[in-house]
Amino acid sequence: QVQLVESGGGLVQAGGSLRLSCAASGRTSSNYFMGWFRQAPGKEREFVAAIRWSGFSTYYANSVKGRFTISRDNAKNTVYLQMNSLKPEDAAVYYCGTGRYHPQYEYWGQGTQVTVSS
């Protein structure tokens, strides 16, 4: 079992920045992906960014490339999502997930709300 706890959401003005954190505990694996997804009201959950616990590859949705950066701290078992130049359309509940295969993640956090005012 893996437990994920997100934090860092909040209210920010358009053009501002937020950093989300996802702390993992339990049976994590270096081969697993860690990813961020988001879901806005009335919309399906969509992929945002992903990284593996090992290696250097990162993956981004086109809508966030150049604005968001995913990173990890293996010593803290924590993955971060630095979000810059936020837009109103970035507002959503952001979830982190993990699993062996991307994007079919097995474990999910409870989500953290990001609100962007225009």
mmCIF file of C-alpha atoms in Angstrom:
data_model
loop_
_atom_site.group_PDB
_atom_site.id
_atom_site.type_symbol
_atom_site.label_atom_id
_atom_site.label_comp_id
_atom_site.label_asym_id
_atom_site.label_seq_id
_atom_site.Cartn_x
_atom_site.Cartn_y
_atom_site.Cartn_z
ATOM 1 C CA GLN A 1 0.000 0.000 0.000
ATOM 2 C CA VAL A 2 1.061 3.559 -0.724
ATOM 3 C CA GLN A 3 -0.359 6.639 0.935
ATOM 4 C CA LEU A 4 -0.199 10.027 -0.771
ATOM 5 C CA VAL A 5 -0.895 13.383 0.839
ATOM 6 C CA GLU A 6 -1.074 16.548 -1.246
ATOM 7 C CA SER A 7 -0.635 20.059 0.059
ATOM 8 C CA GLY A 8 0.049 23.559 -1.184
ATOM 9 C CA GLY A 9 -3.162 24.437 -2.934
ATOM 10 C CA GLY A 10 -4.881 27.764 -2.456
ATOM 11 C CA LEU A 11 -6.111 30.942 -4.070
ATOM 12 C CA VAL A 12 -3.808 32.885 -6.376
ATOM 13 C CA GLN A 13 -4.237 35.652 -8.893
ATOM 14 C CA ALA A 14 -3.738 34.983 -12.584
ATOM 15 C CA GLY A 15 -0.039 35.209 -13.386
ATOM 16 C CA GLY A 16 0.921 34.063 -9.912
ATOM 17 C CA SER A 17 2.626 30.917 -8.692
ATOM 18 C CA LEU A 18 1.951 28.002 -6.371
ATOM 19 C CA ARG A 19 3.942 24.942 -5.404
ATOM 20 C CA LEU A 20 2.126 21.714 -4.693
ATOM 21 C CA SER A 21 3.668 18.911 -2.674
ATOM 22 C CA CYS A 22 2.831 15.229 -2.602
ATOM 23 C CA ALA A 23 4.305 13.206 0.251
ATOM 24 C CA ALA A 24 4.397 9.461 -0.273
ATOM 25 C CA SER A 25 4.632 6.776 2.378
ATOM 26 C CA GLY A 26 4.386 3.026 2.341
ATOM 27 C CA ARG A 27 5.689 0.676 -0.313
ATOM 28 C CA THR A 28 7.013 3.069 -2.938
ATOM 29 C CA SER A 29 9.221 1.788 -5.749
ATOM 30 C CA SER A 30 11.949 3.451 -7.771
ATOM 31 C CA ASN A 31 10.285 2.130 -10.934
ATOM 32 C CA TYR A 32 6.995 3.788 -10.150
ATOM 33 C CA PHE A 33 5.718 6.919 -11.804
ATOM 34 C CA MET A 34 4.505 9.833 -9.731
ATOM 35 C CA GLY A 35 2.083 12.074 -11.512
ATOM 36 C CA TRP A 36 -0.126 15.091 -11.102
ATOM 37 C CA PHE A 37 -3.607 15.198 -12.530
ATOM 38 C CA ARG A 38 -6.351 17.771 -12.203
ATOM 39 C CA GLN A 39 -10.102 17.864 -12.406
ATOM 40 C CA ALA A 40 -12.178 20.980 -12.899
ATOM 41 C CA PRO A 41 -15.936 21.045 -12.196
ATOM 42 C CA GLY A 42 -17.864 19.287 -14.935
ATOM 43 C CA LYS A 43 -14.711 18.001 -16.611
ATOM 44 C CA GLU A 44 -12.845 14.727 -16.628
ATOM 45 C CA ARG A 45 -9.632 14.257 -14.740
ATOM 46 C CA GLU A 46 -6.694 15.174 -16.974
ATOM 47 C CA PHE A 47 -2.983 14.514 -16.891
ATOM 48 C CA VAL A 48 -0.693 17.390 -15.919
ATOM 49 C CA ALA A 49 2.831 16.103 -15.291
ATOM 50 C CA ALA A 50 4.733 12.971 -14.308
ATOM 51 C CA ILE A 51 8.145 11.817 -13.155
ATOM 52 C CA ARG A 52 9.706 8.586 -12.006
ATOM 53 C CA TRP A 53 11.373 8.083 -8.642
ATOM 54 C CA SER A 54 14.538 7.165 -10.558
ATOM 55 C CA GLY A 55 15.990 8.682 -13.708
ATOM 56 C CA PHE A 56 15.586 12.146 -15.162
ATOM 57 C CA SER A 57 12.621 11.940 -17.518
ATOM 58 C CA THR A 58 9.670 14.221 -16.981
ATOM 59 C CA TYR A 59 6.401 14.391 -18.850
ATOM 60 C CA TYR A 60 3.999 17.281 -19.283
ATOM 61 C CA ALA A 61 0.653 18.039 -20.803
ATOM 62 C CA ASN A 62 0.945 20.531 -23.649
ATOM 63 C CA SER A 63 -1.241 22.974 -21.770
ATOM 64 C CA VAL A 64 1.308 23.365 -18.955
ATOM 65 C CA LYS A 65 4.653 22.988 -20.745
ATOM 66 C CA GLY A 66 6.944 25.889 -20.005
ATOM 67 C CA ARG A 67 4.856 26.987 -17.000
ATOM 68 C CA PHE A 68 4.822 23.966 -14.665
ATOM 69 C CA THR A 69 7.778 21.973 -13.396
ATOM 70 C CA ILE A 70 7.619 18.602 -11.689
ATOM 71 C CA SER A 71 10.467 17.550 -9.423
ATOM 72 C CA ARG A 72 11.156 15.115 -6.637
ATOM 73 C CA ASP A 73 13.094 14.794 -3.412
ATOM 74 C CA ASN A 74 13.811 11.106 -2.939
ATOM 75 C CA ALA A 75 15.111 11.629 0.599
ATOM 76 C CA LYS A 76 11.751 13.097 1.583
ATOM 77 C CA ASN A 77 9.653 10.804 -0.633
ATOM 78 C CA THR A 78 8.031 13.947 -1.933
ATOM 79 C CA VAL A 79 7.132 15.136 -5.412
ATOM 80 C CA TYR A 80 6.525 18.788 -6.186
ATOM 81 C CA LEU A 81 4.658 20.671 -8.857
ATOM 82 C CA GLN A 82 5.861 24.237 -9.306
ATOM 83 C CA MET A 83 3.165 26.156 -11.134
ATOM 84 C CA ASN A 84 4.040 29.532 -12.620
ATOM 85 C CA SER A 85 2.109 31.969 -14.794
ATOM 86 C CA LEU A 86 -1.142 30.479 -13.590
ATOM 87 C CA LYS A 87 -4.253 31.011 -15.669
ATOM 88 C CA PRO A 88 -7.921 30.840 -14.663
ATOM 89 C CA GLU A 89 -8.207 27.631 -16.696
ATOM 90 C CA ASP A 90 -5.635 26.003 -14.398
ATOM 91 C CA ALA A 91 -8.142 26.105 -11.539
ATOM 92 C CA ALA A 92 -9.059 22.593 -10.462
ATOM 93 C CA VAL A 93 -8.595 20.003 -7.773
ATOM 94 C CA TYR A 94 -5.086 18.649 -8.223
ATOM 95 C CA TYR A 95 -4.414 15.019 -7.405
ATOM 96 C CA CYS A 96 -1.173 13.144 -7.205
ATOM 97 C CA GLY A 97 -1.032 9.496 -8.081
ATOM 98 C CA THR A 98 1.516 6.736 -8.329
ATOM 99 C CA GLY A 99 1.839 3.407 -10.023
ATOM 100 C CA ARG A 100 3.934 1.163 -12.158
ATOM 101 C CA TYR A 101 2.360 2.224 -15.430
ATOM 102 C CA HIS A 102 1.592 5.710 -16.639
ATOM 103 C CA PRO A 103 -1.181 6.852 -16.566
ATOM 104 C CA GLN A 104 -2.893 3.841 -14.984
ATOM 105 C CA TYR A 105 -1.975 4.757 -11.444
ATOM 106 C CA GLU A 106 -2.887 2.522 -8.551
ATOM 107 C CA TYR A 107 -2.843 4.961 -5.666
ATOM 108 C CA TRP A 108 -4.208 8.470 -5.337
ATOM 109 C CA GLY A 109 -4.156 11.282 -2.835
ATOM 110 C CA GLN A 110 -7.195 13.150 -1.626
ATOM 111 C CA GLY A 111 -6.583 16.209 -3.798
ATOM 112 C CA THR A 112 -5.817 19.854 -3.154
ATOM 113 C CA GLN A 113 -7.830 22.772 -4.516
ATOM 114 C CA VAL A 114 -6.205 25.387 -6.729
ATOM 115 C CA THR A 115 -8.228 28.507 -7.447
ATOM 116 C CA VAL A 116 -7.012 31.158 -9.883
ATOM 117 C CA SER A 117 -8.734 34.525 -9.916
ATOM 118 C CA SER A 118 -8.728 36.662 -13.041
#
